[in-house]
Coordinates of N, CA and C in Angstrom, one line a residue:
M1 N -5.3 -28.0 19.6 CA -4.4 -29.1 19.9 C -3.1 -28.9 19.2
I2 N -2.0 -29.2 19.8 CA -0.7 -29.0 19.1 C -0.5 -30.1 18.1
D3 N 0.0 -29.7 16.9 CA 0.3 -30.7 15.9 C 1.8 -31.1 16.1
R4 N 1.9 -32.4 16.6 CA 3.3 -32.8 17.1 C 4.2 -32.9 15.9
R5 N 3.8 -33.3 14.7 CA 4.7 -33.4 13.6 C 5.1 -32.0 13.2
Q6 N 4.2 -31.0 13.2 CA 4.6 -29.7 12.8 C 5.5 -29.1 13.8
L7 N 5.3 -29.4 15.1 CA 6.2 -28.9 16.1 C 7.6 -29.4 15.9
L8 N 7.7 -30.7 15.7 CA 9.0 -31.3 15.4 C 9.7 -30.7 14.2
A9 N 8.9 -30.5 13.1 CA 9.4 -29.9 11.9 C 10.0 -28.5 12.2
D10 N 9.3 -27.8 13.0 CA 9.8 -26.4 13.4 C 11.1 -26.4 14.2
L11 N 11.2 -27.4 15.1 CA 12.3 -27.4 16.0 C 13.6 -28.1 15.5
L12 N 13.4 -29.2 14.7 CA 14.5 -30.1 14.4 C 14.9 -30.0 13.0
P13 N 16.2 -30.2 12.6 CA 16.6 -30.3 11.2 C 16.1 -31.6 10.6
A14 N 16.3 -31.8 9.3 CA 15.7 -32.9 8.6 C 16.2 -34.2 9.1
T15 N 17.5 -34.3 9.5 CA 18.0 -35.6 9.9 C 17.4 -36.1 11.2
A16 N 17.2 -35.2 12.2 CA 16.6 -35.6 13.4 C 15.1 -35.9 13.2
L17 N 14.4 -35.1 12.4 CA 13.0 -35.4 12.1 C 12.8 -36.7 11.4
A18 N 13.7 -37.1 10.5 CA 13.6 -38.4 9.9 C 13.8 -39.5 10.9
F19 N 14.8 -39.3 11.8 CA 15.0 -40.2 12.9 C 13.8 -40.5 13.7
L20 N 13.0 -39.5 14.0 CA 11.9 -39.6 14.8 C 10.6 -40.2 14.1
L21 N 10.5 -39.9 12.8 CA 9.2 -40.1 12.1 C 9.3 -41.2 11.0
A22 N 10.5 -41.5 10.5 CA 10.6 -42.3 9.3 C 10.7 -43.8 9.6
S23 N 11.0 -44.5 8.5 CA 11.2 -46.0 8.7 C 12.4 -46.3 9.5
P24 N 12.5 -47.5 10.0 CA 13.7 -47.9 10.8 C 15.0 -47.7 10.0
A25 N 15.0 -48.0 8.7 CA 16.2 -47.9 7.9 C 16.6 -46.4 7.7
A26 N 15.6 -45.6 7.5 CA 15.8 -44.2 7.3 C 16.3 -43.5 8.6
A27 N 15.7 -44.0 9.7 CA 16.0 -43.5 11.0 C 17.5 -43.8 11.4
E28 N 17.9 -45.0 11.0 CA 19.3 -45.4 11.3 C 20.3 -44.5 10.5
A29 N 19.9 -44.3 9.2 CA 20.7 -43.4 8.4 C 20.8 -42.0 8.9
A30 N 19.6 -41.5 9.4 CA 19.6 -40.2 9.9 C 20.4 -40.1 11.2
K31 N 20.3 -41.1 12.0 CA 21.1 -41.2 13.3 C 22.6 -41.2 13.0
G32 N 23.0 -41.9 11.9 CA 24.4 -42.0 11.5 C 24.9 -40.6 11.0
A33 N 24.0 -39.9 10.3 CA 24.4 -38.6 9.8 C 24.6 -37.6 10.9
A34 N 23.7 -37.7 11.9 CA 23.8 -36.8 13.0 C 25.1 -37.1 13.8
A35 N 25.4 -38.4 14.0 CA 26.6 -38.7 14.7 C 27.9 -38.2 14.0
R36 N 27.9 -38.3 12.7 CA 29.0 -37.8 11.9 C 29.2 -36.3 12.0
A37 N 28.1 -35.6 11.9 CA 28.1 -34.1 12.1 C 28.6 -33.8 13.5
Y38 N 28.2 -34.5 14.5 CA 28.6 -34.2 15.9 C 30.1 -34.5 16.1
R39 N 30.5 -35.7 15.6 CA 31.9 -36.0 15.7 C 32.8 -35.0 15.0
N40 N 32.4 -34.6 13.8 CA 33.2 -33.6 13.1 C 33.3 -32.3 13.8
W41 N 32.2 -31.9 14.5 CA 32.2 -30.6 15.3 C 33.1 -30.8 16.5
L42 N 33.0 -32.0 17.2 CA 33.9 -32.2 18.3 C 35.4 -32.2 17.9
R43 N 35.7 -32.9 16.7 CA 37.0 -33.0 16.3 C 37.6 -31.6 16.0
K44 N 36.9 -30.7 15.3 CA 37.4 -29.4 15.0 C 37.5 -28.6 16.3
S45 N 36.6 -28.7 17.2 CA 36.6 -28.0 18.5 C 37.8 -28.5 19.3
D46 N 38.1 -29.8 19.3 CA 39.3 -30.3 20.0 C 40.6 -29.8 19.3
E47 N 40.7 -29.7 18.0 CA 41.8 -29.2 17.4 C 42.1 -27.7 17.8
L48 N 41.0 -27.0 17.8 CA 41.1 -25.6 18.2 C 41.6 -25.4 19.6
T49 N 41.0 -26.3 20.5 CA 41.4 -26.3 21.9 C 42.9 -26.7 22.1
G50 N 43.4 -27.6 21.3 CA 44.8 -27.9 21.3 C 45.6 -26.7 20.9
L51 N 45.2 -25.9 20.0 CA 45.9 -24.7 19.7 C 45.9 -23.7 20.8
L52 N 44.8 -23.7 21.6 CA 44.8 -22.8 22.8 C 45.8 -23.3 23.8
R53 N 45.8 -24.6 24.0 CA 46.7 -25.2 25.0 C 48.2 -24.9 24.6
G54 N 48.5 -24.9 23.3 CA 49.8 -24.7 22.9 C 50.1 -23.2 22.7
A55 N 49.2 -22.3 23.1 CA 49.4 -20.9 23.0 C 49.5 -20.4 21.5
A56 N 49.0 -21.2 20.6 CA 49.0 -20.8 19.2 C 47.8 -19.9 18.9
V57 N 46.8 -19.9 19.7 CA 45.7 -18.9 19.6 C 45.4 -18.4 21.0
T58 N 44.8 -17.2 21.0 CA 44.5 -16.6 22.3 C 43.1 -17.1 22.8
D59 N 42.7 -16.9 24.0 CA 41.4 -17.3 24.5 C 40.3 -16.6 23.7
A60 N 40.6 -15.3 23.3 CA 39.6 -14.6 22.5 C 39.4 -15.3 21.1
E61 N 40.5 -15.7 20.5 CA 40.4 -16.4 19.2 C 39.8 -17.8 19.4
W62 N 40.0 -18.5 20.5 CA 39.4 -19.7 20.8 C 37.9 -19.5 20.9
R63 N 37.4 -18.5 21.6 CA 36.0 -18.3 21.8 C 35.3 -18.0 20.4
S64 N 35.9 -17.1 19.7 CA 35.3 -16.7 18.4 C 35.4 -17.9 17.4
G65 N 36.4 -18.7 17.5 CA 36.5 -19.9 16.7 C 35.4 -20.9 17.0
L66 N 35.1 -21.1 18.2 CA 34.0 -22.0 18.6 C 32.7 -21.5 18.1
T67 N 32.5 -20.2 18.1 CA 31.2 -19.6 17.6 C 31.1 -19.9 16.1
R68 N 32.2 -19.8 15.4 CA 32.2 -20.1 14.0 C 31.9 -21.6 13.7
L69 N 32.5 -22.4 14.5 CA 32.3 -23.9 14.4 C 30.9 -24.3 14.7
Q70 N 30.2 -23.5 15.4 CA 28.8 -23.9 15.8 C 27.9 -24.1 14.5
S71 N 28.3 -23.4 13.4 CA 27.5 -23.5 12.2 C 27.7 -24.8 11.5
D72 N 28.7 -25.6 12.0 CA 29.0 -26.9 11.4 C 28.1 -28.0 11.9
V73 N 27.3 -27.7 12.9 CA 26.4 -28.8 13.5 C 25.1 -28.2 13.9
A74 N 24.0 -28.9 13.5 CA 22.7 -28.4 13.9 C 22.4 -28.9 15.3
L75 N 21.6 -28.1 16.0 CA 21.2 -28.5 17.3 C 20.5 -29.9 17.3
G76 N 19.6 -30.1 16.3 CA 19.0 -31.4 16.3 C 19.9 -32.6 16.1
D77 N 21.0 -32.4 15.4 CA 22.0 -33.4 15.3 C 22.7 -33.7 16.6
V78 N 23.0 -32.6 17.3 CA 23.6 -32.8 18.7 C 22.7 -33.6 19.6
L79 N 21.4 -33.2 19.6 CA 20.4 -33.9 20.4 C 20.3 -35.4 20.1
T80 N 20.3 -35.7 18.8 CA 20.2 -37.1 18.3 C 21.5 -37.8 18.7
A81 N 22.7 -37.2 18.5 CA 23.9 -37.9 18.7 C 24.2 -38.3 20.1
I82 N 23.7 -37.4 21.1 CA 24.0 -37.7 22.5 C 22.8 -38.4 23.1
D83 N 21.8 -38.8 22.3 CA 20.5 -39.4 22.8 C 20.0 -38.5 24.0
F84 N 19.7 -37.3 23.6 CA 19.3 -36.3 24.6 C 18.1 -36.7 25.5
E85 N 17.1 -37.3 24.8 CA 15.9 -37.6 25.6 C 16.2 -38.6 26.7
K86 N 17.0 -39.6 26.4 CA 17.4 -40.6 27.4 C 18.3 -40.0 28.5
L87 N 19.2 -39.1 28.0 CA 20.1 -38.5 28.9 C 19.4 -37.5 29.9
R88 N 18.4 -36.8 29.3 CA 17.6 -35.9 30.2 C 16.9 -36.7 31.3
E89 N 16.3 -37.8 30.9 CA 15.5 -38.6 31.9 C 16.4 -39.1 33.0
T90 N 17.6 -39.6 32.6 CA 18.5 -40.2 33.6 C 19.2 -39.2 34.5
T91 N 19.4 -38.0 34.0 CA 20.1 -37.0 34.7 C 19.1 -36.3 35.7
G92 N 17.9 -36.0 35.3 CA 17.0 -35.3 36.2 C 17.4 -33.9 36.5
F93 N 16.9 -33.4 37.7 CA 17.2 -32.1 38.1 C 17.6 -32.1 39.6
A94 N 18.4 -31.2 40.0 CA 18.8 -31.1 41.4 C 17.8 -30.1 42.2
E95 N 17.7 -30.4 43.5 CA 16.9 -29.5 44.3 C 17.4 -28.1 44.4
L96 N 18.8 -28.0 44.4 CA 19.4 -26.7 44.3 C 20.5 -26.8 43.3
G97 N 20.7 -25.7 42.5 CA 21.8 -25.7 41.6 C 21.5 -26.6 40.4
V98 N 22.5 -27.4 40.0 CA 22.4 -28.2 38.7 C 22.7 -29.6 39.0
A99 N 22.1 -30.5 38.1 CA 22.5 -31.9 38.0 C 23.4 -32.0 36.8
T100 N 24.4 -32.8 36.9 CA 25.4 -33.0 35.8 C 25.6 -34.4 35.4
A101 N 26.0 -34.6 34.1 CA 26.4 -35.9 33.6 C 27.5 -35.8 32.7
K102 N 28.5 -36.7 32.9 CA 29.6 -36.7 31.9 C 29.2 -37.4 30.6
L103 N 29.7 -36.9 29.5 CA 29.3 -37.5 28.2 C 30.5 -38.2 27.6
K104 N 30.2 -39.4 27.1 CA 31.1 -40.2 26.3 C 31.2 -39.6 24.9
L105 N 32.4 -39.9 24.3 CA 32.5 -39.5 22.9 C 31.6 -40.3 22.0
P106 N 31.4 -39.9 20.8 CA 30.4 -40.6 19.9 C 30.9 -42.0 19.6
D107 N 32.2 -42.3 19.7 CA 32.7 -43.7 19.5 C 32.5 -44.6 20.7
G108 N 31.9 -44.0 21.8 CA 31.6 -44.8 23.0 C 32.6 -44.8 24.0
T109 N 33.7 -44.1 23.8 CA 34.9 -44.1 24.7 C 34.9 -42.9 25.5
S110 N 35.8 -42.8 26.5 CA 36.1 -41.6 27.2 C 37.5 -41.2 27.1
R111 N 38.1 -41.5 25.9 CA 39.5 -41.2 25.7 C 39.8 -39.7 25.9
P112 N 41.1 -39.4 26.3 CA 41.4 -38.0 26.6 C 41.4 -37.2 25.4
I113 N 40.7 -36.0 25.5 CA 40.8 -35.0 24.5 C 41.2 -33.7 25.2
N114 N 41.1 -32.5 24.5 CA 41.6 -31.3 25.1 C 40.5 -30.6 26.0
F115 N 39.4 -31.2 26.2 CA 38.4 -30.6 27.0 C 37.5 -31.8 27.6
F116 N 36.8 -31.4 28.7 CA 35.8 -32.4 29.2 C 34.4 -32.0 28.7
L117 N 33.6 -33.0 28.5 CA 32.2 -32.8 28.0 C 31.3 -33.2 29.1
K118 N 30.4 -32.2 29.4 CA 29.4 -32.5 30.5 C 28.0 -31.9 30.1
L119 N 27.0 -32.6 30.6 CA 25.6 -32.0 30.5 C 25.3 -31.4 31.8
F120 N 24.7 -30.2 31.7 CA 24.2 -29.5 32.9 C 22.7 -29.4 32.8
A121 N 22.0 -29.7 33.8 CA 20.5 -29.7 33.8 C 20.0 -28.8 34.9
L122 N 19.2 -27.8 34.6 CA 18.7 -26.8 35.5 C 17.1 -26.9 35.5
G123 N 16.5 -27.1 36.7 CA 15.1 -27.0 36.8 C 14.7 -25.6 36.7
E124 N 13.4 -25.3 36.5 CA 12.9 -24.0 36.5 C 13.2 -23.2 37.8
G125 N 13.8 -22.0 37.6 CA 14.2 -21.2 38.8 C 15.5 -21.6 39.4
R126 N 16.1 -22.7 39.0 CA 17.4 -23.1 39.5 C 18.5 -22.3 38.7
A127 N 19.8 -22.3 39.3 CA 20.8 -21.5 38.7 C 22.1 -22.3 38.7
I128 N 22.9 -21.9 37.7 CA 24.4 -22.1 37.8 C 24.8 -20.9 38.5
I129 N 25.2 -21.1 39.8 CA 25.4 -19.9 40.7 C 26.5 -19.0 40.2
P130 N 26.4 -17.7 40.5 CA 27.5 -16.8 40.0 C 28.9 -17.2 40.5
H131 N 29.8 -17.3 39.5 CA 31.1 -17.7 39.9 C 32.1 -17.3 38.8
G132 N 33.4 -17.0 39.2 CA 34.5 -16.8 38.3 C 35.4 -17.9 38.3
H133 N 36.5 -17.8 37.5 CA 37.3 -18.9 37.2 C 38.8 -18.5 37.3
A134 N 39.7 -19.5 37.4 CA 41.1 -19.3 37.2 C 41.7 -20.6 36.5
N135 N 42.6 -20.3 35.6 CA 43.3 -21.4 34.9 C 42.3 -22.3 34.1
M136 N 41.3 -21.7 33.6 CA 40.3 -22.5 32.8 C 39.5 -21.6 31.9
V137 N 38.9 -22.2 30.9 CA 37.9 -21.5 30.1 C 36.8 -22.6 29.8
S138 N 35.7 -22.2 29.3 CA 34.6 -23.1 29.0 C 33.7 -22.5 28.0
A139 N 32.9 -23.4 27.3 CA 31.9 -23.0 26.4 C 30.7 -23.8 26.6
H140 N 29.5 -23.3 26.3 CA 28.2 -23.9 26.7 C 27.2 -23.7 25.6
M141 N 26.8 -24.9 25.0 CA 25.8 -24.9 24.0 C 24.5 -25.1 24.7
I142 N 23.5 -24.2 24.5 CA 22.2 -24.3 25.1 C 21.4 -25.4 24.3
L143 N 21.0 -26.5 25.0 CA 20.3 -27.6 24.3 C 18.8 -27.4 24.4
S144 N 18.3 -26.9 25.5 CA 16.9 -26.8 25.7 C 16.6 -25.7 26.7
G145 N 15.4 -25.2 26.7 CA 14.9 -24.2 27.7 C 15.3 -22.8 27.4
Q146 N 15.4 -22.0 28.4 CA 15.7 -20.6 28.2 C 16.2 -20.1 29.6
M147 N 17.3 -19.4 29.5 CA 18.0 -18.9 30.7 C 18.4 -17.5 30.7
R148 N 18.3 -16.8 31.8 CA 18.9 -15.5 31.9 C 20.4 -15.7 32.2
L149 N 21.2 -15.0 31.3 CA 22.7 -15.2 31.4 C 23.3 -13.8 31.7
R150 N 24.0 -13.7 32.8 CA 24.8 -12.5 33.1 C 26.2 -12.9 33.2
Q151 N 27.1 -12.1 32.5 CA 28.5 -12.3 32.5 C 29.2 -11.0 32.9
Y152 N 30.4 -11.2 33.5 CA 31.2 -10.1 34.0 C 32.7 -10.3 33.7
D153 N 33.4 -9.2 33.5 CA 34.9 -9.3 33.4 C 35.5 -9.5 34.8
Q154 N 36.5 -10.3 34.9 CA 37.2 -10.4 36.1 C 38.4 -9.5 36.1
L155 N 38.5 -8.5 37.0 CA 39.5 -7.5 37.0 C 40.6 -7.8 38.0
A156 N 40.3 -8.3 39.2 CA 41.3 -8.6 40.2 C 40.6 -9.6 41.2
R157 N 41.5 -10.2 42.0 CA 41.0 -11.2 43.0 C 41.9 -11.3 44.1
D158 N 41.4 -11.3 45.4 CA 42.2 -11.7 46.5 C 41.5 -12.8 47.3
A159 N 41.9 -13.1 48.5 CA 41.4 -14.3 49.2 C 39.9 -14.2 49.5
S160 N 39.3 -13.0 49.6 CA 37.9 -12.9 50.0 C 37.0 -12.1 49.0
T161 N 37.6 -11.5 48.0 CA 36.8 -10.6 47.1 C 37.3 -10.8 45.6
M162 N 36.4 -10.6 44.7 CA 36.7 -10.5 43.3 C 36.2 -9.2 42.8
R163 N 37.0 -8.5 42.1 CA 36.6 -7.2 41.5 C 36.2 -7.5 40.0
I164 N 35.0 -7.1 39.7 CA 34.4 -7.5 38.4 C 33.7 -6.2 37.8
R165 N 33.4 -6.4 36.5 CA 32.7 -5.3 35.7 C 31.7 -6.0 34.9
P166 N 30.4 -5.6 35.0 CA 29.3 -6.2 34.1 C 29.7 -6.1 32.7
A167 N 29.4 -7.2 32.0 CA 29.7 -7.3 30.5 C 28.3 -7.3 29.8
F168 N 27.4 -8.2 30.1 CA 26.1 -8.2 29.5 C 25.1 -9.0 30.4
D169 N 23.8 -8.8 30.0 CA 22.7 -9.4 30.7 C 21.7 -9.7 29.6
R170 N 21.5 -11.0 29.3 CA 20.6 -11.4 28.1 C 20.0 -12.7 28.4
T171 N 19.1 -13.1 27.5 CA 18.5 -14.4 27.5 C 19.2 -15.4 26.5
A172 N 19.6 -16.5 27.1 CA 20.2 -17.6 26.3 C 19.2 -18.6 25.8
R173 N 19.2 -19.0 24.5 CA 18.2 -19.8 24.0 C 18.8 -21.0 23.3
P174 N 18.1 -22.1 23.0 CA 18.6 -23.3 22.4 C 19.3 -23.0 21.1
G175 N 20.4 -23.7 20.9 CA 21.3 -23.6 19.7 C 22.4 -22.5 19.8
E176 N 22.3 -21.7 20.8 CA 23.3 -20.6 21.0 C 24.5 -21.3 21.7
I177 N 25.7 -20.7 21.5 CA 26.8 -21.1 22.3 C 27.4 -19.8 23.0
C178 N 27.7 -19.9 24.3 CA 28.3 -18.8 25.0 C 29.6 -19.4 25.7
S179 N 30.5 -18.5 26.1 CA 31.7 -18.9 26.6 C 32.3 -17.9 27.5
I180 N 33.4 -18.3 28.2 CA 34.1 -17.4 29.1 C 35.5 -17.3 28.6
G181 N 36.2 -16.2 28.9 CA 37.6 -16.0 28.6 C 38.4 -16.2 29.9
E182 N 39.7 -16.0 29.8 CA 40.5 -16.1 31.0 C 40.2 -14.9 32.0
F183 N 39.9 -13.8 31.4 CA 39.5 -12.6 32.2 C 38.3 -11.9 31.6
D184 N 38.2 -11.8 30.3 CA 37.0 -11.2 29.7 C 35.8 -12.1 29.8
E185 N 34.7 -11.5 30.4 CA 33.5 -12.3 30.6 C 33.7 -13.6 31.3
N186 N 34.7 -13.6 32.2 CA 35.1 -14.7 33.0 C 34.1 -15.2 34.0
V187 N 33.3 -14.3 34.5 CA 32.3 -14.6 35.5 C 30.9 -14.8 34.9
H188 N 30.2 -15.9 35.2 CA 28.9 -16.1 34.6 C 27.9 -16.5 35.7
W189 N 26.6 -16.3 35.3 CA 25.5 -16.6 36.2 C 24.3 -16.9 35.3
F190 N 23.9 -18.2 35.3 CA 22.7 -18.6 34.6 C 21.6 -18.8 35.6
V191 N 20.4 -18.4 35.2 CA 19.2 -18.7 36.0 C 18.1 -19.2 35.0
A192 N 17.6 -20.4 35.2 CA 16.7 -21.0 34.3 C 15.3 -20.4 34.4
N193 N 14.8 -19.9 33.3 CA 13.4 -19.4 33.2 C 12.4 -20.6 33.0
E194 N 12.9 -21.7 32.6 CA 12.2 -22.9 32.4 C 13.2 -24.1 32.5
P195 N 12.8 -25.3 32.6 CA 13.7 -26.4 32.6 C 14.7 -26.3 31.4
S196 N 16.0 -26.4 31.7 CA 17.0 -26.1 30.7 C 18.2 -27.0 30.8
H197 N 18.9 -27.2 29.7 CA 20.1 -28.0 29.6 C 21.2 -27.4 28.8
T198 N 22.4 -27.6 29.2 CA 23.5 -27.1 28.4 C 24.5 -28.2 28.1
L199 N 25.2 -28.2 27.0 CA 26.3 -29.1 26.8 C 27.6 -28.3 26.9
D200 N 28.5 -28.6 27.9 CA 29.6 -27.8 28.2 C 30.9 -28.5 27.8
L201 N 31.8 -27.6 27.2 CA 33.2 -28.0 26.8 C 34.0 -27.2 27.9
I202 N 34.7 -28.0 28.7 CA 35.4 -27.4 29.9 C 36.9 -27.7 29.7
V203 N 37.7 -26.6 29.7 CA 39.1 -26.7 29.5 C 39.8 -26.2 30.7
T204 N 40.6 -27.1 31.3 CA 41.3 -26.8 32.6 C 42.8 -26.9 32.3
G205 N 43.6 -26.4 33.3 CA 45.1 -26.6 33.2 C 45.7 -25.8 32.1
L206 N 45.3 -24.6 31.9 CA 45.9 -23.8 30.8 C 47.3 -23.4 31.2
D207 N 47.5 -23.2 32.5 CA 48.9 -22.8 32.9 C 49.5 -24.0 33.7
D208 N 50.5 -24.6 33.1 CA 51.1 -25.8 33.8 C 51.8 -25.4 35.1
G209 N 52.1 -24.1 35.2 CA 52.9 -23.7 36.4 C 52.0 -23.3 37.5
A210 N 50.6 -23.3 37.3 CA 49.7 -22.9 38.3 C 49.7 -23.9 39.5
A211 N 49.3 -23.4 40.6 CA 49.2 -24.3 41.8 C 48.2 -25.4 41.7
S212 N 47.1 -25.1 41.0 CA 46.0 -26.1 40.8 C 45.6 -26.1 39.3
A213 N 44.9 -27.1 38.9 CA 44.5 -27.3 37.5 C 43.4 -26.3 37.2
F214 N 42.6 -25.8 38.2 CA 41.6 -24.8 37.9 C 41.1 -24.3 39.3
G215 N 40.5 -23.1 39.2 CA 39.9 -22.6 40.4 C 38.5 -22.0 40.1
I216 N 37.5 -22.2 41.0 CA 36.2 -21.7 40.8 C 35.9 -20.9 42.1
F217 N 35.4 -19.7 41.9 CA 35.1 -18.7 43.0 C 33.7 -18.3 43.0
N218 N 32.9 -18.8 43.9 CA 31.5 -18.4 44.0 C 31.3 -17.0 44.6
L219 N 30.4 -16.2 44.0 CA 30.3 -14.8 44.3 C 29.0 -14.5 44.9
D220 N 29.0 -13.5 45.9 CA 27.8 -13.0 46.5 C 27.4 -11.7 45.8
M221 N 26.7 -11.9 44.7 CA 26.4 -10.7 43.8 C 25.5 -9.7 44.5
N222 N 24.6 -10.2 45.4 CA 23.7 -9.3 46.0 C 24.4 -8.4 47.1
A223 N 25.6 -8.9 47.5 CA 26.4 -8.1 48.5 C 27.5 -7.4 47.8
A224 N 27.6 -7.4 46.5 CA 28.7 -6.7 45.7 C 28.6 -5.2 46.0
R225 N 29.8 -4.6 46.2 CA 29.9 -3.2 46.5 C 30.3 -2.4 45.3
D226 N 29.5 -1.4 44.9 CA 29.8 -0.5 43.8 C 30.9 0.4 44.2
I227 N 32.1 0.3 43.5 CA 33.2 1.1 43.8 C 33.5 2.2 42.7
G228 N 32.5 2.4 41.8 CA 32.6 3.4 40.8 C 33.2 2.9 39.5
N229 N 33.2 3.7 38.5 CA 33.7 3.3 37.2 C 33.1 2.0 36.6
G230 N 31.9 1.7 37.0 CA 31.3 0.5 36.6 C 31.8 -0.8 37.2
E231 N 32.6 -0.7 38.2 CA 33.2 -1.8 38.8 C 32.6 -2.2 40.2
L232 N 32.6 -3.5 40.5 CA 32.0 -4.1 41.7 C 33.0 -4.9 42.4
D233 N 33.0 -4.9 43.7 CA 33.7 -5.8 44.6 C 32.7 -6.8 45.1
A234 N 32.9 -8.1 44.7 CA 31.9 -9.1 45.1 C 32.6 -10.1 46.1
P235 N 32.0 -10.3 47.3 CA 32.6 -11.3 48.2 C 32.6 -12.7 47.7
I236 N 33.6 -13.4 48.0 CA 33.7 -14.8 47.6 C 33.0 -15.7 48.7
L237 N 32.2 -16.6 48.3 CA 31.5 -17.5 49.2 C 31.9 -19.0 49.0
D238 N 31.7 -19.8 50.1 CA 31.9 -21.2 49.8 C 30.7 -21.8 49.1
V239 N 30.8 -23.0 48.6 CA 29.8 -23.5 47.7 C 28.4 -23.7 48.4
D240 N 28.5 -24.1 49.7 CA 27.2 -24.3 50.4 C 26.5 -22.9 50.6
E241 N 27.2 -21.9 51.0 CA 26.6 -20.6 51.1 C 26.0 -20.1 49.8
A242 N 26.8 -20.3 48.8 CA 26.4 -19.8 47.4 C 25.1 -20.5 47.0
L243 N 25.1 -21.8 47.2 CA 23.9 -22.6 46.8 C 22.7 -22.2 47.5
A244 N 22.9 -21.9 48.8 CA 21.7 -21.5 49.7 C 21.2 -20.2 49.2
K245 N 22.0 -19.3 48.8 CA 21.6 -17.9 48.4 C 21.1 -17.8 46.9
Y246 N 21.8 -18.6 46.0 CA 21.6 -18.4 44.6 C 21.1 -19.7 43.9
G247 N 21.2 -20.9 44.5 CA 21.0 -22.1 43.7 C 19.6 -22.3 43.4

């Protein structure tokens, strides 16, 4: 039989464990500590994203900076601060693709910051379908589950095709953060090996002169044509086609 207390001790930091197992007063204190750690992480991430918007850092520096900031907050504190168990129940899963939920800031507001916060929920076998981006970047903290993650560099794009190059193929696990650049590792494809959730920081409108605030291009990876030099030409699909094939 699984020892629930030992399982919690293995998975969660002390603050979250205290919240679940201790007295009401200690639980409130632990919850407050988790919220402060989460707010601090969001504040620093927001400041870094502001530098990206102002072109004071590159997208590569933004990505590496977010990876460093990840050490400022424990996964258990994030789960506690967003009330993950309640959020998971209310969000559920989609029959195809993902279910999503917007997240409020820890002060209970939805005031503007430099990114959008969203929860993504994937049932076992479901996918964040393969797609590339324009005029946006994003980062994804894995909250639960386990997913196969494939990413590709975006090399060129026309109305019907995106030229890409494989970057990596690995398993993403809770507590990790992964991200996309404007071109490097710009295409991603998640497939859930088990029920999984991510917390996403989504940054749009990086180029004020662009025709739209962002673009998303769903790709038919199984129909991608190998053109040599490690490069692929992948057809662009509409969202319904992409969900039917890959969701």
